[in-house]
Amino acid sequence: MTASDPRPVGEDDLHAFVDGRLDPGRRDRVEAWLAAHPEAAARVAADRAVRERLRARLAPVADEPIPARLRIANLAGPRRRRIPRWWPNAAAAALLLTVGGAAGWVGRGAVPSAGAPAEPMTQAAVSAFRTYVVEAAHPVEVRADGSTDLVRWLSARLGRPVTVPDLRAQGFRLMGGRLLPAGDEPAAMLMYDDDRGTRLTLYSRAGPTGGRGVFRYARADDVAAFSWIDAGMSYVVTARTDEARLLRVAEAVDAQVSGKREGAR
C-alpha cells in the first residue's frame, strides 16, 4: 500500500493502527484521516492507551516460563494418536487467545472478534448484567442508602468481607446490590450508574486461592467486561461502554479491594 491508496479508512485499518500492524504508506493515510476526524482520533488514542497499560500489567506474566504440563512436547507426544482432526484449529485458537492476552487483551475486538469464548464466570456476570440492568423498579435487592446493611449481608452470605468500591471518581454512583446463585456458591453483584444512565455491575464470588491474575477483556455484542482474580476472589466489571473507560473502573476496583485487604492485615 502507498500514501495514494484510494481505499477509504475503515475499522480494520483503525484496529491495525492501534496494533501497529500498518505499513508506512497506509499508516500515513490513516493518520491523515484521523487528523480530520477528531472523535475517531480520540477513540483510537484511548484504545492505544488501554493497550499500553495492559501490556505493562501483563509483561511479568509474559516473561514467566511455560509450565511443563503445557509445553507442546508434553501435550502432543503421548496423545498424538488420539487427537481429533479439529484439535489443530482449537489449539491455534487457544494460542491466539494466550498471545492476545500477553499483547494486551485489547485492540477494539482483536480478541473478541476471533470468537474466543469468555470464561464461565464472565459469561455468568454478563448474563446477570443483561438480566438486571434493564430493570426499572427493582434493579437491586438492597439500595445504596442501606449500604452498611448491604455490606454486612453480602459478606455474611459469601463468607468473606465484601468491599463496596467508591467509583465516583470514574463517574459512577452506587445504586445497590443483590445476591445471585453461582453454581454451589453465592455471588455478589453491585450495580452503579452515571449521569447518562449508563449502568455498570461488579460481580464477585469466591475464586482460586492465593495469587493475582491479569485483567482479561471480553466483549459480547455491545457488552464489555474485564475479569481478574485476587487473593481468593474473582471479579468481573461489566458495562455497555468502551474498553478504556471500563479498564479505568477495573483498575479502581482492584486498587480499592486489594487496598482494603492490605489495611486489614
Short mmCIF file of C-alpha atoms in Angstrom, two decimals:
data_model
loop_
_atom_site.label_atom_id
_atom_site.label_comp_id
_atom_site.label_asym_id
_atom_site.label_seq_id
_atom_site.Cartn_x
_atom_site.Cartn_y
_atom_site.Cartn_z
CA MET A 1 0.00 0.00 0.00
CA THR A 2 1.09 3.57 -0.61
CA ALA A 3 0.09 7.00 0.61
CA SER A 4 -2.03 7.30 -2.55
CA ASP A 5 -4.04 4.20 -1.68
CA PRO A 6 -7.59 5.27 -2.64
CA ARG A 7 -9.42 2.88 -0.32
CA PRO A 8 -11.39 4.60 2.45
CA VAL A 9 -10.23 4.15 6.01
CA GLY A 10 -12.29 1.53 7.83
CA GLU A 11 -12.48 -0.19 11.20
CA ASP A 12 -9.93 -2.82 10.13
CA ASP A 13 -7.45 -0.02 9.44
CA LEU A 14 -8.09 1.52 12.85
CA HIS A 15 -7.63 -1.84 14.60
CA ALA A 16 -4.37 -2.44 12.72
CA PHE A 17 -3.24 1.12 13.51
CA VAL A 18 -3.77 0.52 17.24
CA ASP A 19 -1.87 -2.78 16.98
CA GLY A 20 0.98 -1.21 14.98
CA ARG A 21 0.39 -3.51 12.01
CA LEU A 22 0.06 -1.00 9.16
CA ASP A 23 2.75 -0.47 6.56
CA PRO A 24 4.14 3.10 6.40
CA GLY A 25 2.03 4.22 3.43
CA ARG A 26 -1.28 3.07 4.86
CA ARG A 27 -0.31 4.36 8.30
CA ASP A 28 0.26 7.84 6.85
CA ARG A 29 -3.18 7.75 5.24
CA VAL A 30 -4.84 6.64 8.49
CA GLU A 31 -3.03 9.37 10.44
CA ALA A 32 -4.23 11.97 7.94
CA TRP A 33 -7.78 10.65 8.19
CA LEU A 34 -7.66 10.73 11.99
CA ALA A 35 -6.45 14.33 11.90
CA ALA A 36 -9.67 15.20 10.07
CA HIS A 37 -11.88 13.11 12.37
CA PRO A 38 -11.22 14.15 15.99
CA GLU A 39 -13.84 11.86 17.55
CA ALA A 40 -12.31 8.79 15.92
CA ALA A 41 -8.84 10.05 16.83
CA ALA A 42 -9.84 10.32 20.49
CA ARG A 43 -11.25 6.79 20.43
CA VAL A 44 -8.08 5.42 18.83
CA ALA A 45 -5.90 7.27 21.34
CA ALA A 46 -7.90 5.77 24.20
CA ASP A 47 -7.59 2.29 22.70
CA ARG A 48 -3.82 2.69 22.35
CA ALA A 49 -3.56 3.87 25.94
CA VAL A 50 -5.51 0.82 27.12
CA ARG A 51 -3.26 -1.43 25.08
CA GLU A 52 -0.10 0.04 26.60
CA ARG A 53 -1.42 -0.07 30.14
CA LEU A 54 -2.45 -3.69 29.76
CA ARG A 55 0.86 -4.55 28.09
CA ALA A 56 2.71 -3.12 31.10
CA ARG A 57 0.48 -5.02 33.52
CA LEU A 58 0.92 -8.30 31.64
CA ALA A 59 4.66 -8.01 30.99
CA PRO A 60 5.66 -10.01 34.11
CA VAL A 61 3.29 -12.82 33.11
CA ALA A 62 4.67 -12.93 29.56
CA ASP A 63 8.18 -13.44 31.00
CA GLU A 64 7.16 -16.41 33.14
CA PRO A 65 8.28 -19.86 31.87
CA ILE A 66 5.62 -22.08 30.35
CA PRO A 67 4.61 -24.81 32.85
CA ALA A 68 5.92 -28.24 31.87
CA ARG A 69 2.40 -29.64 31.60
CA LEU A 70 1.57 -27.06 28.91
CA ARG A 71 4.66 -27.48 26.73
CA ILE A 72 3.88 -28.70 23.23
CA ALA A 73 6.06 -31.81 23.50
CA ASN A 74 4.31 -32.94 26.67
CA LEU A 75 0.87 -32.21 25.27
CA ALA A 76 1.38 -33.75 21.84
CA GLY A 77 3.70 -36.72 22.45
CA PRO A 78 1.73 -39.42 24.28
CA ARG A 79 -1.68 -38.38 22.94
CA ARG A 80 -0.90 -37.80 19.28
CA ARG A 81 -2.90 -40.80 18.04
CA ARG A 82 -5.98 -39.76 20.00
CA ILE A 83 -6.04 -36.12 18.89
CA PRO A 84 -9.16 -35.44 16.79
CA ARG A 85 -8.88 -33.61 13.49
CA TRP A 86 -10.31 -30.41 14.88
CA TRP A 87 -7.59 -30.13 17.56
CA PRO A 88 -5.03 -28.12 15.49
CA ASN A 89 -7.61 -25.41 14.87
CA ALA A 90 -8.66 -25.38 18.52
CA ALA A 91 -5.04 -25.26 19.65
CA ALA A 92 -4.37 -22.39 17.28
CA ALA A 93 -7.36 -20.52 18.67
CA ALA A 94 -6.16 -21.11 22.22
CA LEU A 95 -2.70 -19.88 21.29
CA LEU A 96 -4.20 -16.80 19.68
CA LEU A 97 -6.13 -16.14 22.87
CA THR A 98 -2.99 -16.53 25.00
CA VAL A 99 -0.86 -14.34 22.75
CA GLY A 100 -3.65 -11.79 22.65
CA GLY A 101 -3.60 -11.68 26.44
CA ALA A 102 0.16 -11.24 26.59
CA ALA A 103 -0.07 -8.48 23.99
CA GLY A 104 -2.72 -6.59 25.87
CA TRP A 105 -6.21 -8.17 25.66
CA VAL A 106 -7.40 -5.20 23.69
CA GLY A 107 -7.45 -3.73 20.18
CA ARG A 108 -11.15 -2.97 19.66
CA GLY A 109 -12.20 -6.57 19.12
CA ALA A 110 -8.81 -8.13 18.33
CA VAL A 111 -9.55 -10.97 20.75
CA PRO A 112 -13.38 -10.94 20.92
CA SER A 113 -13.78 -10.86 17.14
CA ALA A 114 -11.75 -14.08 16.92
CA GLY A 115 -14.71 -15.86 18.52
CA ALA A 116 -12.87 -16.92 21.68
CA PRO A 117 -15.41 -17.92 24.34
CA ALA A 118 -15.45 -16.00 27.58
CA GLU A 119 -14.72 -17.84 30.82
CA PRO A 120 -17.78 -19.31 32.59
CA MET A 121 -17.68 -16.72 35.36
CA THR A 122 -17.54 -13.88 32.84
CA GLN A 123 -20.45 -15.44 30.97
CA ALA A 124 -22.42 -15.59 34.23
CA ALA A 125 -21.58 -11.97 35.01
CA VAL A 126 -22.63 -10.78 31.55
CA SER A 127 -25.86 -12.80 31.78
CA ALA A 128 -26.65 -11.25 35.17
CA PHE A 129 -25.86 -7.81 33.79
CA ARG A 130 -28.26 -8.28 30.88
CA THR A 131 -30.98 -9.57 33.21
CA TYR A 132 -30.92 -6.83 35.82
CA VAL A 133 -29.57 -3.75 34.07
CA VAL A 134 -32.89 -3.28 32.26
CA GLU A 135 -34.92 -3.39 35.48
CA ALA A 136 -36.52 -0.06 36.30
CA ALA A 137 -38.31 -0.83 39.57
CA HIS A 138 -36.06 -3.45 41.19
CA PRO A 139 -32.58 -3.50 39.66
CA VAL A 140 -31.11 -4.25 43.12
CA GLU A 141 -32.30 -6.01 46.28
CA VAL A 142 -30.69 -3.59 48.74
CA ARG A 143 -30.35 0.04 47.70
CA ALA A 144 -27.32 2.25 48.25
CA ASP A 145 -28.94 4.13 51.14
CA GLY A 146 -28.65 0.86 53.07
CA SER A 147 -25.02 0.28 52.12
CA THR A 148 -23.98 -0.75 55.63
CA ASP A 149 -26.65 -3.45 55.64
CA LEU A 150 -25.68 -4.37 52.08
CA VAL A 151 -22.03 -4.94 53.02
CA ARG A 152 -22.95 -6.92 56.13
CA TRP A 153 -25.48 -9.08 54.28
CA LEU A 154 -23.28 -9.88 51.26
CA SER A 155 -20.23 -10.53 53.44
CA ALA A 156 -22.20 -12.97 55.59
CA ARG A 157 -23.58 -14.83 52.57
CA LEU A 158 -20.24 -15.03 50.75
CA GLY A 159 -18.40 -15.97 53.93
CA ARG A 160 -15.75 -13.28 53.45
CA PRO A 161 -15.57 -9.48 53.61
CA VAL A 162 -17.18 -7.72 50.65
CA THR A 163 -15.89 -4.27 49.70
CA VAL A 164 -18.15 -1.75 48.00
CA PRO A 165 -15.79 0.32 45.82
CA ASP A 166 -16.31 4.08 45.54
CA LEU A 167 -16.40 4.78 41.80
CA ARG A 168 -17.45 8.42 41.89
CA ALA A 169 -14.07 9.47 40.50
CA GLN A 170 -14.84 7.29 37.48
CA GLY A 171 -18.30 8.86 37.13
CA PHE A 172 -20.39 6.06 38.65
CA ARG A 173 -22.66 6.13 41.71
CA LEU A 174 -23.64 3.07 43.73
CA MET A 175 -27.26 2.01 43.19
CA GLY A 176 -27.14 -1.04 45.47
CA GLY A 177 -26.61 -4.76 45.16
CA ARG A 178 -28.07 -8.24 45.20
CA LEU A 179 -27.12 -11.84 45.88
CA LEU A 180 -27.02 -14.28 42.96
CA PRO A 181 -26.61 -18.06 42.68
CA ALA A 182 -23.35 -19.22 41.11
CA GLY A 183 -23.49 -23.00 41.00
CA ASP A 184 -22.91 -24.21 44.55
CA GLU A 185 -21.54 -20.82 45.60
CA PRO A 186 -23.24 -17.45 46.09
CA ALA A 187 -22.12 -14.40 44.12
CA ALA A 188 -22.49 -10.71 44.91
CA MET A 189 -23.47 -8.16 42.29
CA LEU A 190 -23.16 -4.42 42.89
CA MET A 191 -24.76 -2.02 40.42
CA TYR A 192 -23.70 1.54 39.61
CA ASP A 193 -24.92 4.19 37.18
CA ASP A 194 -23.71 7.52 35.81
CA ASP A 195 -25.36 10.81 34.86
CA ARG A 196 -26.20 9.49 31.39
CA GLY A 197 -27.97 6.41 32.70
CA THR A 198 -25.15 4.01 31.83
CA ARG A 199 -25.24 1.12 34.27
CA LEU A 200 -22.26 -0.93 35.40
CA THR A 201 -22.06 -4.06 37.53
CA LEU A 202 -19.34 -5.55 39.71
CA TYR A 203 -19.81 -9.31 40.05
CA SER A 204 -17.71 -11.13 42.64
CA ARG A 205 -17.51 -14.60 44.13
CA ALA A 206 -15.01 -16.96 45.72
CA GLY A 207 -12.25 -17.89 43.30
CA PRO A 208 -8.87 -19.66 43.18
CA THR A 209 -6.96 -19.29 46.43
CA GLY A 210 -3.82 -17.16 46.52
CA GLY A 211 -2.11 -15.07 43.91
CA ARG A 212 -3.23 -12.39 41.50
CA GLY A 213 -4.39 -12.76 37.92
CA VAL A 214 -4.14 -10.43 34.96
CA PHE A 215 -7.08 -8.45 33.64
CA ARG A 216 -8.89 -10.31 30.87
CA TYR A 217 -11.10 -8.48 28.42
CA ALA A 218 -14.19 -9.96 26.76
CA ARG A 219 -16.98 -8.49 24.67
CA ALA A 220 -20.39 -9.93 23.85
CA ASP A 221 -22.13 -7.75 21.27
CA ASP A 222 -22.47 -4.35 22.97
CA VAL A 223 -21.49 -5.53 26.47
CA ALA A 224 -17.86 -5.30 27.61
CA ALA A 225 -16.28 -6.99 30.62
CA PHE A 226 -12.95 -7.13 32.44
CA SER A 227 -12.31 -10.06 34.78
CA TRP A 228 -9.49 -10.94 37.17
CA ILE A 229 -8.73 -12.91 40.32
CA ASP A 230 -7.05 -11.76 43.50
CA ALA A 231 -6.49 -13.40 46.89
CA GLY A 232 -9.22 -15.99 46.65
CA MET A 233 -11.83 -13.80 44.96
CA SER A 234 -12.89 -13.49 41.32
CA TYR A 235 -14.18 -10.19 39.94
CA VAL A 236 -15.93 -9.08 36.74
CA VAL A 237 -16.86 -5.49 35.86
CA THR A 238 -19.42 -5.24 33.07
CA ALA A 239 -20.98 -2.34 31.19
CA ARG A 240 -22.07 -1.04 27.82
CA THR A 241 -19.10 1.26 27.43
CA ASP A 242 -15.70 1.44 25.76
CA GLU A 243 -12.66 -0.56 26.81
CA ALA A 244 -10.70 2.45 28.05
CA ARG A 245 -13.37 3.61 30.47
CA LEU A 246 -14.09 0.10 31.70
CA LEU A 247 -10.38 -0.53 32.30
CA ARG A 248 -10.20 2.59 34.47
CA VAL A 249 -13.10 1.23 36.51
CA ALA A 250 -11.47 -2.22 36.81
CA GLU A 251 -8.22 -0.64 37.99
CA ALA A 252 -10.08 1.47 40.56
CA VAL A 253 -11.97 -1.57 41.87
CA ASP A 254 -8.78 -3.64 42.02
CA ALA A 255 -6.92 -0.90 43.90
CA GLN A 256 -9.70 -0.49 46.44
CA VAL A 257 -10.43 -4.14 47.17
CA SER A 258 -6.74 -5.06 47.41
CA GLY A 259 -6.02 -1.94 49.47
CA LYS A 260 -8.75 -2.80 51.96
CA ARG A 261 -7.27 -6.27 52.41
CA GLU A 262 -3.77 -4.87 52.93
CA GLY A 263 -5.09 -2.42 55.50
CA ALA A 264 -6.86 -5.20 57.39
CA ARG A 265 -3.67 -7.24 57.86
#
